[in-house]
Coordinates of C-alpha atoms in Angstrom, one line a residue:
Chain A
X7 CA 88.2 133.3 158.3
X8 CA 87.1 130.7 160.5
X9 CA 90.1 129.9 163.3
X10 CA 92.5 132.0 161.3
X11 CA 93.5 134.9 163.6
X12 CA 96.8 134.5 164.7
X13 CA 98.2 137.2 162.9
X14 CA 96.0 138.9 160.8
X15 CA 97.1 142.7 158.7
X16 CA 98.7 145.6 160.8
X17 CA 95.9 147.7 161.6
X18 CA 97.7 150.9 160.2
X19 CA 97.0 149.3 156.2
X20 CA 93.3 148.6 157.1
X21 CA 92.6 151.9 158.0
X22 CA 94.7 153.1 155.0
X23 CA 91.1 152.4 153.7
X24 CA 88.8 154.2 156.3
X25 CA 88.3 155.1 159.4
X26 CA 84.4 153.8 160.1
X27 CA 84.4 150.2 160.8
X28 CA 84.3 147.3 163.2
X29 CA 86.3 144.0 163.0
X30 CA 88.3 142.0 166.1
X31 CA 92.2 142.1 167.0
X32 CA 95.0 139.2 166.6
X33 CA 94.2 135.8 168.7
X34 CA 90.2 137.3 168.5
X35 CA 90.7 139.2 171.9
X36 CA 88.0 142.0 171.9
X37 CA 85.7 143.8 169.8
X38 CA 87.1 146.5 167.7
X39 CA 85.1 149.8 166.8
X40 CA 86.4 152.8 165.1
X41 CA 84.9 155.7 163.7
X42 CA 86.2 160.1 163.7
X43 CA 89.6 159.0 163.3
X44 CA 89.5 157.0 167.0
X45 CA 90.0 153.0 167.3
X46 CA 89.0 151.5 170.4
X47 CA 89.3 148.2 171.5
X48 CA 86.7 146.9 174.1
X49 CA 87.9 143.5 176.0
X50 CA 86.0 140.6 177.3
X51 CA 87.0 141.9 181.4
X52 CA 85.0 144.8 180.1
X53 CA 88.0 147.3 179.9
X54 CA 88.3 149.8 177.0
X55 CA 91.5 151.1 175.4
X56 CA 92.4 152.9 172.2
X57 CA 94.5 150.8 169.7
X58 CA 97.8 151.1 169.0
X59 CA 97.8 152.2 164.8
X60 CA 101.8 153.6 165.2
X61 CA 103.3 151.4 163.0
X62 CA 105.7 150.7 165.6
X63 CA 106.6 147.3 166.8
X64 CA 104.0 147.1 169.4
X65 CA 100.9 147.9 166.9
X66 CA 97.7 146.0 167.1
X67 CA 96.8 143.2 164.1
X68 CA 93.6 142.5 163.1
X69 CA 92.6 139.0 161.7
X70 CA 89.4 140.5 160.1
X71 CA 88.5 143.9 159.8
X72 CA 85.8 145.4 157.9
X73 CA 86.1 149.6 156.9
X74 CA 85.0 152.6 154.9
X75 CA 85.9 156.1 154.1
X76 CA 82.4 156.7 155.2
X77 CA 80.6 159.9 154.0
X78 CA 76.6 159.7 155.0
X79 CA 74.6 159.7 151.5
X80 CA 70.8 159.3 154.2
X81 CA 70.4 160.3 157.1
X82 CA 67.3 160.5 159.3
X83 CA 66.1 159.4 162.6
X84 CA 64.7 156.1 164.2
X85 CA 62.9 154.7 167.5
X86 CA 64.4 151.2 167.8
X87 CA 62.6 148.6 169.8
X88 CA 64.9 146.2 169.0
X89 CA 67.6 145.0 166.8
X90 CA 65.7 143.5 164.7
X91 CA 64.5 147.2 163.7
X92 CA 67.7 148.3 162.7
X93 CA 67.4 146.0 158.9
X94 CA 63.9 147.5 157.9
X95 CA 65.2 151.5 158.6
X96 CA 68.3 150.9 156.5
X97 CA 66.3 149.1 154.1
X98 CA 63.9 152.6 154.2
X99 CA 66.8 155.1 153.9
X100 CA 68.5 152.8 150.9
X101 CA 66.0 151.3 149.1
X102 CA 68.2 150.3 145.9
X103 CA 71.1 149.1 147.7
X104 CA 69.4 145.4 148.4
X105 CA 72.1 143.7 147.0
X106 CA 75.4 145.7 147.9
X107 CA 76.8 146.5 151.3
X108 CA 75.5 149.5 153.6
X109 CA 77.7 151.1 156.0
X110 CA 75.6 153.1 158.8
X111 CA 76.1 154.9 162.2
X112 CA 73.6 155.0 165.2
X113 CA 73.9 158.2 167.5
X114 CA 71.4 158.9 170.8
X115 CA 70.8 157.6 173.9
X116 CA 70.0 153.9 174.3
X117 CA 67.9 152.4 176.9
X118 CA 69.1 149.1 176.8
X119 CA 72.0 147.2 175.0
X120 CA 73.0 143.8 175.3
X121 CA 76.8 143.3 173.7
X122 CA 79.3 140.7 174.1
X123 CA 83.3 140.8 173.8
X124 CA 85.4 137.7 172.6
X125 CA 88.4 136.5 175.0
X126 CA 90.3 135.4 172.4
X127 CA 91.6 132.1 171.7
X128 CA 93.0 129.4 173.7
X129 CA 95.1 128.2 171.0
X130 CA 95.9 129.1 167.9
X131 CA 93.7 128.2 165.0
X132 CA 90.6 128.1 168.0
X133 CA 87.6 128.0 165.5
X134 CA 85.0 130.7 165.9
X135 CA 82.4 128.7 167.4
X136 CA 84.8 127.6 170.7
X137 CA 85.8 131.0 171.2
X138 CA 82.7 132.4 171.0
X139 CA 81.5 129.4 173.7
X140 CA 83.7 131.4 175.8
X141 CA 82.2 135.2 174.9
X142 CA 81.0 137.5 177.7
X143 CA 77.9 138.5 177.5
X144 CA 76.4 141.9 179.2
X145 CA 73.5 143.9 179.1
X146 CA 75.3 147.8 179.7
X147 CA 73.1 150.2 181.5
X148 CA 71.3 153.1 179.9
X149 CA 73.9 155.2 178.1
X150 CA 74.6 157.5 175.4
X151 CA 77.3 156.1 172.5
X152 CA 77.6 155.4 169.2
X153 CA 76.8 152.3 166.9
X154 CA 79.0 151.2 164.2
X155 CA 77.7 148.7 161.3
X156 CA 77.7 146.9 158.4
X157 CA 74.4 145.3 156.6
X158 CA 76.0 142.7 153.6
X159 CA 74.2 141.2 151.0
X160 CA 73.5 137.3 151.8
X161 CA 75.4 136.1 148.6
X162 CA 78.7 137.4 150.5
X163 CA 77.8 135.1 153.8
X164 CA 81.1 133.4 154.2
X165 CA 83.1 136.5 153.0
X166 CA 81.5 138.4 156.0
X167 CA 79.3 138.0 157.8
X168 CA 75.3 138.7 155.6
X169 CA 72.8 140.9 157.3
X170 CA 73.5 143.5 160.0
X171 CA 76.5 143.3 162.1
X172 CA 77.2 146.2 164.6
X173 CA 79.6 147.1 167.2
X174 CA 78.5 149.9 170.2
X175 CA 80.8 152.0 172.2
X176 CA 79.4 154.5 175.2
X177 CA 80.2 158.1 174.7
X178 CA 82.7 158.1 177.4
X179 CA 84.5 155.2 176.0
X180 CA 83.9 152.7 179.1
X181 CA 81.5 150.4 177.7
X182 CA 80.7 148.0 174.3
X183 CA 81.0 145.5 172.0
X184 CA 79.3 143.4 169.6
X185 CA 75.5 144.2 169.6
X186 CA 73.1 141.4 170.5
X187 CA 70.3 143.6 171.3
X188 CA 69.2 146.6 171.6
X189 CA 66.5 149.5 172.4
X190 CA 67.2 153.0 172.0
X191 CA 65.9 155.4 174.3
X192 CA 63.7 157.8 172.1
X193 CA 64.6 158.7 168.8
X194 CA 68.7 158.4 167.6
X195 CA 70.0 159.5 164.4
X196 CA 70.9 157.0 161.4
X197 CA 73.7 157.9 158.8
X198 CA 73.8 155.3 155.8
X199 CA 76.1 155.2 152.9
X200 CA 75.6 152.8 150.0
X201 CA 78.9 150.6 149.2
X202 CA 79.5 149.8 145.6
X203 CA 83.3 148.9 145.5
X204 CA 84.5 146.0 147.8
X205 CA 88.0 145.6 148.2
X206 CA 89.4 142.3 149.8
X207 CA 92.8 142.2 151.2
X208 CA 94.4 139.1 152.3
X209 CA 97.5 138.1 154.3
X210 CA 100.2 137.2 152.9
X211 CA 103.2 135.3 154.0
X212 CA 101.0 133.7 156.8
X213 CA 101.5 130.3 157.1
X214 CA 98.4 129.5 159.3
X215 CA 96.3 131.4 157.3
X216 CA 97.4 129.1 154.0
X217 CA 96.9 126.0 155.4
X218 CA 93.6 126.5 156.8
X219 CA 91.3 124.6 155.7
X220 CA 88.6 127.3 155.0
X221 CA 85.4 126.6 153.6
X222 CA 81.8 127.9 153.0
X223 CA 80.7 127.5 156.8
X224 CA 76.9 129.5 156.6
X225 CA 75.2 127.4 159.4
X226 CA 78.4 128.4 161.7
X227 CA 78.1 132.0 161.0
X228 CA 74.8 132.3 161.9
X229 CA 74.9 130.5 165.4
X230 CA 77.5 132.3 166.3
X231 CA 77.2 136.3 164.7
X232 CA 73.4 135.8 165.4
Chain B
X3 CA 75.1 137.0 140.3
X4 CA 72.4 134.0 138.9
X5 CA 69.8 135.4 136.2
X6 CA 71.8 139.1 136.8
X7 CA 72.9 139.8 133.6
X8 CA 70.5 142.1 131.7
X9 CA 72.5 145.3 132.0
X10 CA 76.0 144.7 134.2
X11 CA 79.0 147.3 134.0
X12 CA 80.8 149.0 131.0
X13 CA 83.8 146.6 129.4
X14 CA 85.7 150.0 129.6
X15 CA 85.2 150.1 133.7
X16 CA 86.1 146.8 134.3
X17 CA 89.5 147.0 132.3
X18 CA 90.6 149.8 134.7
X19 CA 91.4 147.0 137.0
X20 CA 93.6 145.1 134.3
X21 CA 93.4 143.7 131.1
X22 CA 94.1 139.9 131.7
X23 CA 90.4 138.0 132.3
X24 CA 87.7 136.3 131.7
X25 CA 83.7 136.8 132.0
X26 CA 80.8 137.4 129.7
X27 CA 78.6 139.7 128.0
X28 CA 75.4 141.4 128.7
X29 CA 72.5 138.8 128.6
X30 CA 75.0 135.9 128.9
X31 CA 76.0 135.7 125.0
X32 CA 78.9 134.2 125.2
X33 CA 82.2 133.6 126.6
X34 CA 84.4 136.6 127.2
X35 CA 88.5 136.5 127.6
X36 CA 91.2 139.1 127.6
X37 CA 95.1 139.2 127.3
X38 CA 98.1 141.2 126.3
X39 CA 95.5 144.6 125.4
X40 CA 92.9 142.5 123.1
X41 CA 89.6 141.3 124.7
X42 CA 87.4 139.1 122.7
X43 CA 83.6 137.5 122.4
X44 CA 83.5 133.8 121.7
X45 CA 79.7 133.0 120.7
X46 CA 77.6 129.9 120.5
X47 CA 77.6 129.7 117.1
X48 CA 81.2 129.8 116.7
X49 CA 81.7 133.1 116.0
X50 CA 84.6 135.2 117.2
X51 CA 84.8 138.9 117.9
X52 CA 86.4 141.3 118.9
X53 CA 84.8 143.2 122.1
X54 CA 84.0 147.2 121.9
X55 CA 85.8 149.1 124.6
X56 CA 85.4 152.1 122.6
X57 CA 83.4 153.9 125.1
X58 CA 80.8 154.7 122.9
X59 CA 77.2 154.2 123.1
X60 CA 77.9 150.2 121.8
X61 CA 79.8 149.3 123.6
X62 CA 79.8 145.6 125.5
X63 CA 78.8 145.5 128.6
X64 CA 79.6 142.4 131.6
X65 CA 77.3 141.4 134.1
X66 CA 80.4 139.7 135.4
X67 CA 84.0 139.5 134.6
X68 CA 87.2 138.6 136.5
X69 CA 90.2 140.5 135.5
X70 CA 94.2 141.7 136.7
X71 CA 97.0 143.7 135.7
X72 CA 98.8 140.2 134.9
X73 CA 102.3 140.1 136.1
X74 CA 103.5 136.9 136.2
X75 CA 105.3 135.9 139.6
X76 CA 106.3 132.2 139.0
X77 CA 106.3 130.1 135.3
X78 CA 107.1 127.2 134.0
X79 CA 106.0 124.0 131.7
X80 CA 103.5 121.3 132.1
X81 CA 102.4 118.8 130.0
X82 CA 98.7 118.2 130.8
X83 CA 96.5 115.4 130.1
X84 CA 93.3 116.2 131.4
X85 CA 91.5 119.7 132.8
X86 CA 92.3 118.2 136.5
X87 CA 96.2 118.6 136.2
X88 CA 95.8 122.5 135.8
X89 CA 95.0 122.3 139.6
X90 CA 97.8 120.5 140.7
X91 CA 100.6 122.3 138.5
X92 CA 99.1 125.9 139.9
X93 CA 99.5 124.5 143.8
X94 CA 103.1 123.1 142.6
X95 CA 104.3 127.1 140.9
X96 CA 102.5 128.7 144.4
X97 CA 102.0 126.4 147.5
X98 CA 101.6 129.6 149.6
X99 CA 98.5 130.8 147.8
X100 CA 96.0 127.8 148.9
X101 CA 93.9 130.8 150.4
X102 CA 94.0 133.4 148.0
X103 CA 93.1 133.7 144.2
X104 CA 95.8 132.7 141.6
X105 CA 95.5 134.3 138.0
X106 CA 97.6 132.0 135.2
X107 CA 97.9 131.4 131.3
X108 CA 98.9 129.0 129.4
X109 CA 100.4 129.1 126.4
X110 CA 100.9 126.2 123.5
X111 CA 99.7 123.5 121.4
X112 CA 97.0 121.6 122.1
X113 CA 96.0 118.0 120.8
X114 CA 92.3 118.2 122.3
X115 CA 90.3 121.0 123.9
X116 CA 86.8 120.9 125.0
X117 CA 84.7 123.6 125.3
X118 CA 80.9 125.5 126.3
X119 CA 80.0 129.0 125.1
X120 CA 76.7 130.4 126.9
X121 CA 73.9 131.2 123.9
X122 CA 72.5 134.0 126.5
X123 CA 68.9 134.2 128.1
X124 CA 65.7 134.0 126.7
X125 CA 64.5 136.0 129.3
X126 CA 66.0 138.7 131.5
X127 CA 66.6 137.1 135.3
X128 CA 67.0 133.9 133.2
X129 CA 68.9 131.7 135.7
X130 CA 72.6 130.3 135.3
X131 CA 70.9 126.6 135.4
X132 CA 68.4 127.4 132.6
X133 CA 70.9 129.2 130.3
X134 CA 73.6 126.5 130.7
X135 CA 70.9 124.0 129.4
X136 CA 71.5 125.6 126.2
X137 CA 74.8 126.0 125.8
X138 CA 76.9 124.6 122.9
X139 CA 79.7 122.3 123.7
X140 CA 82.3 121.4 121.2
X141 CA 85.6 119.9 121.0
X142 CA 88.0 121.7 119.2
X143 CA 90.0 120.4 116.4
X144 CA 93.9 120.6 117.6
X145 CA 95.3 124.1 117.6
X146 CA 97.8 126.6 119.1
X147 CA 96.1 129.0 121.5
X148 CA 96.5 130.9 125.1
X149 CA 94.4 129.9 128.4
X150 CA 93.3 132.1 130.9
X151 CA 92.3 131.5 134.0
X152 CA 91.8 131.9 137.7
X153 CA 92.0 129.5 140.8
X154 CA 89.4 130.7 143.6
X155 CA 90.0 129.9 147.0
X156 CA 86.8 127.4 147.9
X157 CA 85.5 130.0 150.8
X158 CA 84.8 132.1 148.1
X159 CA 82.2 129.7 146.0
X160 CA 79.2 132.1 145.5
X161 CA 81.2 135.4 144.9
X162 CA 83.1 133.6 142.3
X163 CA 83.7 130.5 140.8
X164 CA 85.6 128.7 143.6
X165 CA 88.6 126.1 142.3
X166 CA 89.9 126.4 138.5
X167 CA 88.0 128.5 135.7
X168 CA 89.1 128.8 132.5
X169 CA 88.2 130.1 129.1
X170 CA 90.6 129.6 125.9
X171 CA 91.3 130.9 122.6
X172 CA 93.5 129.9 119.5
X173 CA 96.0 132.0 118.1
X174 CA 93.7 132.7 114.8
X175 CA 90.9 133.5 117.2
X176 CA 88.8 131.4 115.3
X177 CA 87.8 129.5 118.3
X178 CA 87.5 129.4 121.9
X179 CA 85.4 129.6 124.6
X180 CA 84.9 128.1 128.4
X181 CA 87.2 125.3 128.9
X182 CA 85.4 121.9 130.3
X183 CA 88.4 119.5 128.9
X184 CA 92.1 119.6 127.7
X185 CA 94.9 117.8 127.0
X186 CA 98.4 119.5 125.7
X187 CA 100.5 118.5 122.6
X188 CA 103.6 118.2 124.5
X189 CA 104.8 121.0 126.7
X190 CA 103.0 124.3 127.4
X191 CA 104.1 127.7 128.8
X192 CA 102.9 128.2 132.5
X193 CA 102.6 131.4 133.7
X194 CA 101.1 132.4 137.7
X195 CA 100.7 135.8 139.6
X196 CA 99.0 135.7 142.9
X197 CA 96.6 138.0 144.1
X198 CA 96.4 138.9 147.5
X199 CA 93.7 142.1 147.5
X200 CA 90.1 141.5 145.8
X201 CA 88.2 144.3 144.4
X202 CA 84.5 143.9 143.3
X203 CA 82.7 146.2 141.6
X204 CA 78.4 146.2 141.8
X205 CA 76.2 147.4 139.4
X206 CA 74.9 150.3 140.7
X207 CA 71.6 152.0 139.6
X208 CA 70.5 148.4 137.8
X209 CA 67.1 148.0 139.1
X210 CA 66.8 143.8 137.9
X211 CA 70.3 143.7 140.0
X212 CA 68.6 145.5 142.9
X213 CA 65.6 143.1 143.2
X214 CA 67.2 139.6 142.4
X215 CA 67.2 137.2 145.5
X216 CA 70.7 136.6 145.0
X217 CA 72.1 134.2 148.0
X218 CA 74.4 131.3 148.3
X219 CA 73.9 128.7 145.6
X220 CA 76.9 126.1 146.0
X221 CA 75.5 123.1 144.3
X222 CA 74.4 125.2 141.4
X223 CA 77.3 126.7 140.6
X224 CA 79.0 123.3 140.9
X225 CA 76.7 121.8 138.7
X226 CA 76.9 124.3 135.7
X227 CA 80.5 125.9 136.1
X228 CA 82.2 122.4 136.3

């Protein structure tokens, strides 16, 4: 939804369809993370605070969001040298769901994780690539939290974004953001569940959103989600 | 879903979502289309017939289909002379969907109608390319029958077919199939809903779907779905 994030859906009617997911808030300021019922926003100036999900004036919009009702179908444990890692031990725990999404949760004690957060946009209809020429980038310090993902199929590049995508927070809530890297710090446990129904919801009434100019944009996704 | 279509989901299934569609059958034989409770099979030998959703052991299955619970939001009349208006007349009954997918029918006489129905594979994992080199086109005498059809927002090319797809069939459902060409005999009925959440169902538990290297093929699609 390249640019489009000026408005975006009322957070309350995404979760109406989960609470495990990961996504970004209205003018793309900060990385979003939710999971047991909790949604936390974590900003580019490294702060963290819950989201507003009232319904009331005040509550936060998200441009895209991406969630589950998520109930663990594998589970096991993994040593992660890298991110990199994360794709072959979900591929391992799901081996028939090549060609569908995969929602999964990281839990332990990392050594080192390098995330960044998105300041938002300058103006509105900013395209993904400037903004994210403007990302902070940090490496956190060893910590214990909780990783939130999404592996898609490739054929839905575009739609979201193909391949793993994963947002951390820190157990105590101070730290996070989109993963770049990462290396846990022994073993963590991995919860997978296989996604077989999609559902898309769009907004409506937005008049930014309909006269965007949106487009299969594959080499843009990857230089910038990487 | 290119070359997917040995097994796919039960016709039964996919009319939970709405009987108002298009698609095809299991192996590619043919063109599928459904309206107003009745879903038929349009062959490549010029066959009609009419789809089992019995539930039953026979029953058809689709390796992919596109359907809605039709409720038409805007209408009106065109008179088209070529497949290229049906665009234009869509954008004119619902210039706030540019983003979004737009189901319509059309209803009427018309003077000249061209169109393809898929023979099927010879193979299973056939591609879309491959089976499309076989396909029977025809133009069809002049006849009263119904369209339907979607328009697909471009950004999703891939998932679906993005721009207009249509597939028709006459009122004696004698004839029909995927629409490559038309021109009206005067006025016909126009009929648009708008369709703001997506829901995709996968084939679960289908090992050729599992393994198939499905990923982004924009030019194909172009070149065979035109």
């Amino acid at each position: 939804m390249d640019g489009v994030a000026g408005t975006g859906i009322p957070l309350r009617s995404i979760l109406e369809h989960g609470s495990h997911g990961l996504g970004t808030f209205r003018g793309m300021r900060g990385e979003l993370i939710a999971f047991d019922g909790e949604v936390w926003q974590m900003k580019h100036d490294g702060s963290v605070r819950r989201a507003d999900v009232s319904g009331a004036d005040g509550e936060d919009y998200s441009p895209f969001a991406m969630v589950t009702d998520f109930r663990a179908e594998h589970s096991g444990t993994a040593t992660l040298s890298e991110k990199g890692g994360v794709e072959g031990v979900l591929a391992a725990l799901a081996p028939d769901a090549h060609n569908t999404h995969i929602a999964f949760r990281l839990d332990g004690a990392f050594k080192r994780i390098r995330v960044r957060t998105a300041q938002g946009q300058c103006y509105e209809g900013e395209g993904l690539k400037d903004v994210a020429s403007r990302q902070v980038e940090v490496t956190l310090p060893a910590s214990r939290g909780t990783v939130v993902g999404f592996r898609s199929p490739q054929f839905l590049q575009g739609v979201v974004v193909a391949g793993v995508h994963m947002h951390y927070i820190d157990d105590a809530r101070t730290a996070g953001g989109h993963v770049l890297a990462l290396e846990s710090d022994g073993e963590v446990k991995v919860q997978v569940a296989e996604l077989w129904r999609t559902v898309m919801d769009l907004p409506r009434g937005d008049k930014a959103f309909n006269e965007a100019p949106l487009a299969l944009n594959d080499g843009g996704i990857k230089a910038v989600e990487g």
